[in-house]
Amino acid sequence: MAKTRELCKDIRDKIVDLHKAGMGYRTIGKQLGEKATTVGAIIRKWKKFKMTVNLPRSGAPCKISPRGASMIMRKVRDQPRTTWQELVNDLKRAGITVSKKTISNTLRRHRLESCSARKVPLLNPVHVQAHLKFANDHLDDPEEEWEKVMLSDETKKELFGLNSTRCVWRKKDEYNPKNTIPTVKHGGGNIILWGCFSAKGTGRLHCIKGRMDGAMYREILANNLLPSVRALKMGRGWVFQHDNDPKHTGRATKEWLCKKHLKVLQWPSQSPDLNPIENLWRELKVHIAQRHPRNLKDLEMVCMEEWAKFPAAVFANFVKNYRKRMISVIANKCFCTQY
């Protein structure tokens, strides 16, 4: 069927005016030389939208039918790691030929984006139960109690850490050196750091030389933890937190902590989501990447400088939002959270 001509705005307005004057569809059609069905369509449109001009059109019709869209959504819900090409092949077998771009647009209309899968610790049922118990036990702890906790952890900083995954703007075949990132084997070397902080600010940051054992760990605590507590004026009743690394839970370390009369917070294993210091390590890595250290000595110096620059408000905010962290862990049943 051929497409009919479109009435101009003046004729549409005249149809509406005649309708307001009390004339019927057929009478208006005979007077203006138009079909009664056309007159009726224009009047119905005017009654619904209070206008006679054409509404903005949605563009080309969607190539994927509602059935095809449901098929795509069902597949990505069941198998989130499905690739665009696999979806193209599935639709092709169902008799629907579309491009990757069309599938991408369909997923975006359903508010789905292609994101990198987050790497999280492998948890067994024992870990999950321990996480939930910890979160439920401390869910209603007042902020004042968390302000007395000194959190600690170790981390590895590579010389070419975040710099190894940078995006650049360039043309397709432009390989100027400024658009590339030099790489070396094994990340160019790394350093191991031990650090601690509380709601009052950062404690000392210590660079671990060599392989750390229980004796070295106790020496780090003596030379860095206790001075940090005094510098931050933690006062009496403060609590020390560290994870369940064998060097932390060894008998000699426990005896040393007991001898120093340090109260230790019982901490579940494999629980980075519960420890705000993981967020602090991430921020430190970002700041280090912006400084572009040239060697390991430079990397250590940059770490110390950036660690000292963190404002106290950052740590107070970690403690203030700790209850939200617990709620998120419980709600997600110890699966990945935003923290």
mmCIF file with all atom_site columns, C-alpha atoms in Angstrom, residues 6-124:
data_model
loop_
_atom_site.group_PDB
_atom_site.id
_atom_site.type_symbol
_atom_site.label_atom_id
_atom_site.label_alt_id
_atom_site.label_comp_id
_atom_site.label_asym_id
_atom_site.label_entity_id
_atom_site.label_seq_id
_atom_site.pdbx_PDB_ins_code
_atom_site.Cartn_x
_atom_site.Cartn_y
_atom_site.Cartn_z
_atom_site.occupancy
_atom_site.B_iso_or_equiv
_atom_site.pdbx_formal_charge
_atom_site.auth_seq_id
_atom_site.auth_comp_id
_atom_site.auth_asym_id
_atom_site.auth_atom_id
_atom_site.pdbx_PDB_model_num
ATOM 1   C CA . GLU A 1 6   ? 0.578   14.192  4.908  1.00 0.00 ? 6   GLU A CA 1
ATOM 2   C CA . LEU A 1 7   ? -1.847  17.014  5.653  1.00 0.00 ? 7   LEU A CA 1
ATOM 3   C CA . CYS A 1 8   ? -0.350  20.396  6.355  1.00 0.00 ? 8   CYS A CA 1
ATOM 4   C CA . LYS A 1 9   ? -0.777  22.032  9.744  1.00 0.00 ? 9   LYS A CA 1
ATOM 5   C CA . ASP A 1 10  ? -3.281  24.604  8.456  1.00 0.00 ? 10  ASP A CA 1
ATOM 6   C CA . ILE A 1 11  ? -5.729  21.921  7.298  1.00 0.00 ? 11  ILE A CA 1
ATOM 7   C CA . ARG A 1 12  ? -5.346  20.024  10.581 1.00 0.00 ? 12  ARG A CA 1
ATOM 8   C CA . ASP A 1 13  ? -6.079  23.162  12.563 1.00 0.00 ? 13  ASP A CA 1
ATOM 9   C CA . LYS A 1 14  ? -9.109  23.840  10.351 1.00 0.00 ? 14  LYS A CA 1
ATOM 10  C CA . ILE A 1 15  ? -10.407 20.309  11.004 1.00 0.00 ? 15  ILE A CA 1
ATOM 11  C CA . VAL A 1 16  ? -10.134 20.895  14.746 1.00 0.00 ? 16  VAL A CA 1
ATOM 12  C CA . ASP A 1 17  ? -11.873 24.279  14.484 1.00 0.00 ? 17  ASP A CA 1
ATOM 13  C CA . LEU A 1 18  ? -14.773 22.768  12.523 1.00 0.00 ? 18  LEU A CA 1
ATOM 14  C CA . HIS A 1 19  ? -15.022 19.949  15.070 1.00 0.00 ? 19  HIS A CA 1
ATOM 15  C CA . LYS A 1 20  ? -15.213 22.507  17.872 1.00 0.00 ? 20  LYS A CA 1
ATOM 16  C CA . ALA A 1 21  ? -18.017 24.207  15.930 1.00 0.00 ? 21  ALA A CA 1
ATOM 17  C CA . GLY A 1 22  ? -20.043 20.991  16.214 1.00 0.00 ? 22  GLY A CA 1
ATOM 18  C CA . MET A 1 23  ? -19.594 19.512  12.754 1.00 0.00 ? 23  MET A CA 1
ATOM 19  C CA . GLY A 1 24  ? -19.289 15.735  12.274 1.00 0.00 ? 24  GLY A CA 1
ATOM 20  C CA . TYR A 1 25  ? -16.439 13.789  10.693 1.00 0.00 ? 25  TYR A CA 1
ATOM 21  C CA . ARG A 1 26  ? -18.190 13.205  7.349  1.00 0.00 ? 26  ARG A CA 1
ATOM 22  C CA . THR A 1 27  ? -19.364 16.797  7.055  1.00 0.00 ? 27  THR A CA 1
ATOM 23  C CA . ILE A 1 28  ? -15.855 18.093  7.731  1.00 0.00 ? 28  ILE A CA 1
ATOM 24  C CA . GLY A 1 29  ? -14.425 15.599  5.248  1.00 0.00 ? 29  GLY A CA 1
ATOM 25  C CA . LYS A 1 30  ? -16.824 16.654  2.473  1.00 0.00 ? 30  LYS A CA 1
ATOM 26  C CA . GLN A 1 31  ? -16.165 20.335  3.093  1.00 0.00 ? 31  GLN A CA 1
ATOM 27  C CA . LEU A 1 32  ? -12.366 19.953  3.023  1.00 0.00 ? 32  LEU A CA 1
ATOM 28  C CA . GLY A 1 33  ? -12.179 17.102  0.524  1.00 0.00 ? 33  GLY A CA 1
ATOM 29  C CA . GLU A 1 34  ? -10.664 14.611  2.981  1.00 0.00 ? 34  GLU A CA 1
ATOM 30  C CA . LYS A 1 35  ? -11.689 11.146  4.105  1.00 0.00 ? 35  LYS A CA 1
ATOM 31  C CA . ALA A 1 36  ? -13.777 10.830  7.253  1.00 0.00 ? 36  ALA A CA 1
ATOM 32  C CA . THR A 1 37  ? -11.235 8.369   8.692  1.00 0.00 ? 37  THR A CA 1
ATOM 33  C CA . THR A 1 38  ? -8.455  10.931  8.225  1.00 0.00 ? 38  THR A CA 1
ATOM 34  C CA . VAL A 1 39  ? -10.548 13.596  9.925  1.00 0.00 ? 39  VAL A CA 1
ATOM 35  C CA . GLY A 1 40  ? -11.298 11.229  12.804 1.00 0.00 ? 40  GLY A CA 1
ATOM 36  C CA . ALA A 1 41  ? -7.619  10.341  13.263 1.00 0.00 ? 41  ALA A CA 1
ATOM 37  C CA . ILE A 1 42  ? -6.601  14.003  13.459 1.00 0.00 ? 42  ILE A CA 1
ATOM 38  C CA . ILE A 1 43  ? -9.349  14.826  15.956 1.00 0.00 ? 43  ILE A CA 1
ATOM 39  C CA . ARG A 1 44  ? -8.473  11.833  18.157 1.00 0.00 ? 44  ARG A CA 1
ATOM 40  C CA . LYS A 1 45  ? -4.847  12.886  18.109 1.00 0.00 ? 45  LYS A CA 1
ATOM 41  C CA . TRP A 1 46  ? -5.831  16.420  19.097 1.00 0.00 ? 46  TRP A CA 1
ATOM 42  C CA . LYS A 1 47  ? -7.966  15.146  21.972 1.00 0.00 ? 47  LYS A CA 1
ATOM 43  C CA . LYS A 1 48  ? -5.149  12.966  23.287 1.00 0.00 ? 48  LYS A CA 1
ATOM 44  C CA . PHE A 1 49  ? -2.123  15.247  22.862 1.00 0.00 ? 49  PHE A CA 1
ATOM 45  C CA . LYS A 1 50  ? -3.789  18.692  22.639 1.00 0.00 ? 50  LYS A CA 1
ATOM 46  C CA . MET A 1 51  ? -1.831  19.406  19.452 1.00 0.00 ? 51  MET A CA 1
ATOM 47  C CA . THR A 1 52  ? -2.027  18.764  15.728 1.00 0.00 ? 52  THR A CA 1
ATOM 48  C CA . VAL A 1 53  ? 1.681   18.759  14.840 1.00 0.00 ? 53  VAL A CA 1
ATOM 49  C CA . ASN A 1 54  ? 3.490   15.459  14.372 1.00 0.00 ? 54  ASN A CA 1
ATOM 50  C CA . LEU A 1 55  ? 5.198   14.049  17.451 1.00 0.00 ? 55  LEU A CA 1
ATOM 51  C CA . PRO A 1 56  ? 8.918   13.162  17.263 1.00 0.00 ? 56  PRO A CA 1
ATOM 52  C CA . ARG A 1 57  ? 9.339   9.758   15.694 1.00 0.00 ? 57  ARG A CA 1
ATOM 53  C CA . SER A 1 58  ? 11.484  7.016   17.259 1.00 0.00 ? 58  SER A CA 1
ATOM 54  C CA . GLY A 1 59  ? 13.543  6.430   14.132 1.00 0.00 ? 59  GLY A CA 1
ATOM 55  C CA . ALA A 1 60  ? 14.117  3.139   12.375 1.00 0.00 ? 60  ALA A CA 1
ATOM 56  C CA . PRO A 1 61  ? 12.194  0.161   13.759 1.00 0.00 ? 61  PRO A CA 1
ATOM 57  C CA . CYS A 1 62  ? 14.082  -2.166  16.071 1.00 0.00 ? 62  CYS A CA 1
ATOM 58  C CA . LYS A 1 63  ? 15.624  -5.112  14.248 1.00 0.00 ? 63  LYS A CA 1
ATOM 59  C CA . ILE A 1 64  ? 15.279  -7.382  17.265 1.00 0.00 ? 64  ILE A CA 1
ATOM 60  C CA . SER A 1 65  ? 11.755  -8.457  18.113 1.00 0.00 ? 65  SER A CA 1
ATOM 61  C CA . PRO A 1 66  ? 10.550  -8.605  21.736 1.00 0.00 ? 66  PRO A CA 1
ATOM 62  C CA . ARG A 1 67  ? 11.060  -12.369 21.539 1.00 0.00 ? 67  ARG A CA 1
ATOM 63  C CA . GLY A 1 68  ? 14.673  -11.893 20.446 1.00 0.00 ? 68  GLY A CA 1
ATOM 64  C CA . ALA A 1 69  ? 15.286  -9.319  23.185 1.00 0.00 ? 69  ALA A CA 1
ATOM 65  C CA . SER A 1 70  ? 13.890  -11.724 25.788 1.00 0.00 ? 70  SER A CA 1
ATOM 66  C CA . MET A 1 71  ? 16.190  -14.417 24.453 1.00 0.00 ? 71  MET A CA 1
ATOM 67  C CA . ILE A 1 72  ? 19.213  -12.130 24.840 1.00 0.00 ? 72  ILE A CA 1
ATOM 68  C CA . MET A 1 73  ? 18.283  -11.050 28.366 1.00 0.00 ? 73  MET A CA 1
ATOM 69  C CA . ARG A 1 74  ? 17.669  -14.635 29.455 1.00 0.00 ? 74  ARG A CA 1
ATOM 70  C CA . LYS A 1 75  ? 21.063  -15.700 28.115 1.00 0.00 ? 75  LYS A CA 1
ATOM 71  C CA . VAL A 1 76  ? 23.060  -12.915 29.788 1.00 0.00 ? 76  VAL A CA 1
ATOM 72  C CA . ARG A 1 77  ? 21.224  -13.385 33.086 1.00 0.00 ? 77  ARG A CA 1
ATOM 73  C CA . ASP A 1 78  ? 22.066  -17.080 33.122 1.00 0.00 ? 78  ASP A CA 1
ATOM 74  C CA . GLN A 1 79  ? 25.577  -16.646 31.698 1.00 0.00 ? 79  GLN A CA 1
ATOM 75  C CA . PRO A 1 80  ? 26.926  -13.110 32.330 1.00 0.00 ? 80  PRO A CA 1
ATOM 76  C CA . ARG A 1 81  ? 30.226  -13.948 30.602 1.00 0.00 ? 81  ARG A CA 1
ATOM 77  C CA . THR A 1 82  ? 28.503  -14.486 27.253 1.00 0.00 ? 82  THR A CA 1
ATOM 78  C CA . THR A 1 83  ? 30.182  -12.511 24.453 1.00 0.00 ? 83  THR A CA 1
ATOM 79  C CA . TRP A 1 84  ? 28.473  -10.403 21.807 1.00 0.00 ? 84  TRP A CA 1
ATOM 80  C CA . GLN A 1 85  ? 29.529  -12.852 19.099 1.00 0.00 ? 85  GLN A CA 1
ATOM 81  C CA . GLU A 1 86  ? 27.925  -15.738 20.973 1.00 0.00 ? 86  GLU A CA 1
ATOM 82  C CA . LEU A 1 87  ? 24.679  -13.770 21.182 1.00 0.00 ? 87  LEU A CA 1
ATOM 83  C CA . VAL A 1 88  ? 24.874  -13.020 17.450 1.00 0.00 ? 88  VAL A CA 1
ATOM 84  C CA . ASN A 1 89  ? 25.287  -16.733 16.730 1.00 0.00 ? 89  ASN A CA 1
ATOM 85  C CA . ASP A 1 90  ? 22.397  -17.692 19.036 1.00 0.00 ? 90  ASP A CA 1
ATOM 86  C CA . LEU A 1 91  ? 20.045  -15.251 17.310 1.00 0.00 ? 91  LEU A CA 1
ATOM 87  C CA . LYS A 1 92  ? 21.230  -16.401 13.893 1.00 0.00 ? 92  LYS A CA 1
ATOM 88  C CA . ARG A 1 93  ? 20.309  -19.975 14.763 1.00 0.00 ? 93  ARG A CA 1
ATOM 89  C CA . ALA A 1 94  ? 16.883  -18.652 15.791 1.00 0.00 ? 94  ALA A CA 1
ATOM 90  C CA . GLY A 1 95  ? 16.474  -16.998 12.387 1.00 0.00 ? 95  GLY A CA 1
ATOM 91  C CA . ILE A 1 96  ? 17.374  -13.429 13.443 1.00 0.00 ? 96  ILE A CA 1
ATOM 92  C CA . THR A 1 97  ? 20.389  -11.818 11.774 1.00 0.00 ? 97  THR A CA 1
ATOM 93  C CA . VAL A 1 98  ? 21.730  -8.761  13.604 1.00 0.00 ? 98  VAL A CA 1
ATOM 94  C CA . SER A 1 99  ? 25.078  -7.105  14.270 1.00 0.00 ? 99  SER A CA 1
ATOM 95  C CA . LYS A 1 100 ? 27.032  -6.793  17.513 1.00 0.00 ? 100 LYS A CA 1
ATOM 96  C CA . LYS A 1 101 ? 26.104  -3.107  17.648 1.00 0.00 ? 101 LYS A CA 1
ATOM 97  C CA . THR A 1 102 ? 22.397  -3.958  17.581 1.00 0.00 ? 102 THR A CA 1
ATOM 98  C CA . ILE A 1 103 ? 22.847  -6.396  20.458 1.00 0.00 ? 103 ILE A CA 1
ATOM 99  C CA . SER A 1 104 ? 24.853  -3.795  22.371 1.00 0.00 ? 104 SER A CA 1
ATOM 100 C CA . ASN A 1 105 ? 22.054  -1.249  21.928 1.00 0.00 ? 105 ASN A CA 1
ATOM 101 C CA . THR A 1 106 ? 19.475  -3.786  23.099 1.00 0.00 ? 106 THR A CA 1
ATOM 102 C CA . LEU A 1 107 ? 21.446  -4.549  26.260 1.00 0.00 ? 107 LEU A CA 1
ATOM 103 C CA . ARG A 1 108 ? 21.883  -0.848  26.998 1.00 0.00 ? 108 ARG A CA 1
ATOM 104 C CA . ARG A 1 109 ? 18.156  -0.276  26.652 1.00 0.00 ? 109 ARG A CA 1
ATOM 105 C CA . HIS A 1 110 ? 17.770  -2.843  29.421 1.00 0.00 ? 110 HIS A CA 1
ATOM 106 C CA . ARG A 1 111 ? 20.360  -0.916  31.506 1.00 0.00 ? 111 ARG A CA 1
ATOM 107 C CA . LEU A 1 112 ? 23.121  -3.493  31.104 1.00 0.00 ? 112 LEU A CA 1
ATOM 108 C CA . GLU A 1 113 ? 26.710  -2.435  30.453 1.00 0.00 ? 113 GLU A CA 1
ATOM 109 C CA . SER A 1 114 ? 29.819  -4.408  29.555 1.00 0.00 ? 114 SER A CA 1
ATOM 110 C CA . CYS A 1 115 ? 32.002  -4.269  32.674 1.00 0.00 ? 115 CYS A CA 1
ATOM 111 C CA . SER A 1 116 ? 35.166  -5.984  33.801 1.00 0.00 ? 116 SER A CA 1
ATOM 112 C CA . ALA A 1 117 ? 34.491  -8.838  36.196 1.00 0.00 ? 117 ALA A CA 1
ATOM 113 C CA . ARG A 1 118 ? 35.759  -8.011  39.672 1.00 0.00 ? 118 ARG A CA 1
ATOM 114 C CA . LYS A 1 119 ? 38.328  -10.312 41.221 1.00 0.00 ? 119 LYS A CA 1
ATOM 115 C CA . VAL A 1 120 ? 37.254  -11.463 44.664 1.00 0.00 ? 120 VAL A CA 1
ATOM 116 C CA . PRO A 1 121 ? 38.584  -14.024 47.153 1.00 0.00 ? 121 PRO A CA 1
ATOM 117 C CA . LEU A 1 122 ? 37.322  -17.568 46.792 1.00 0.00 ? 122 LEU A CA 1
ATOM 118 C CA . LEU A 1 123 ? 34.999  -18.193 49.734 1.00 0.00 ? 123 LEU A CA 1
ATOM 119 C CA . ASN A 1 124 ? 33.928  -21.550 51.095 1.00 0.00 ? 124 ASN A CA 1
#
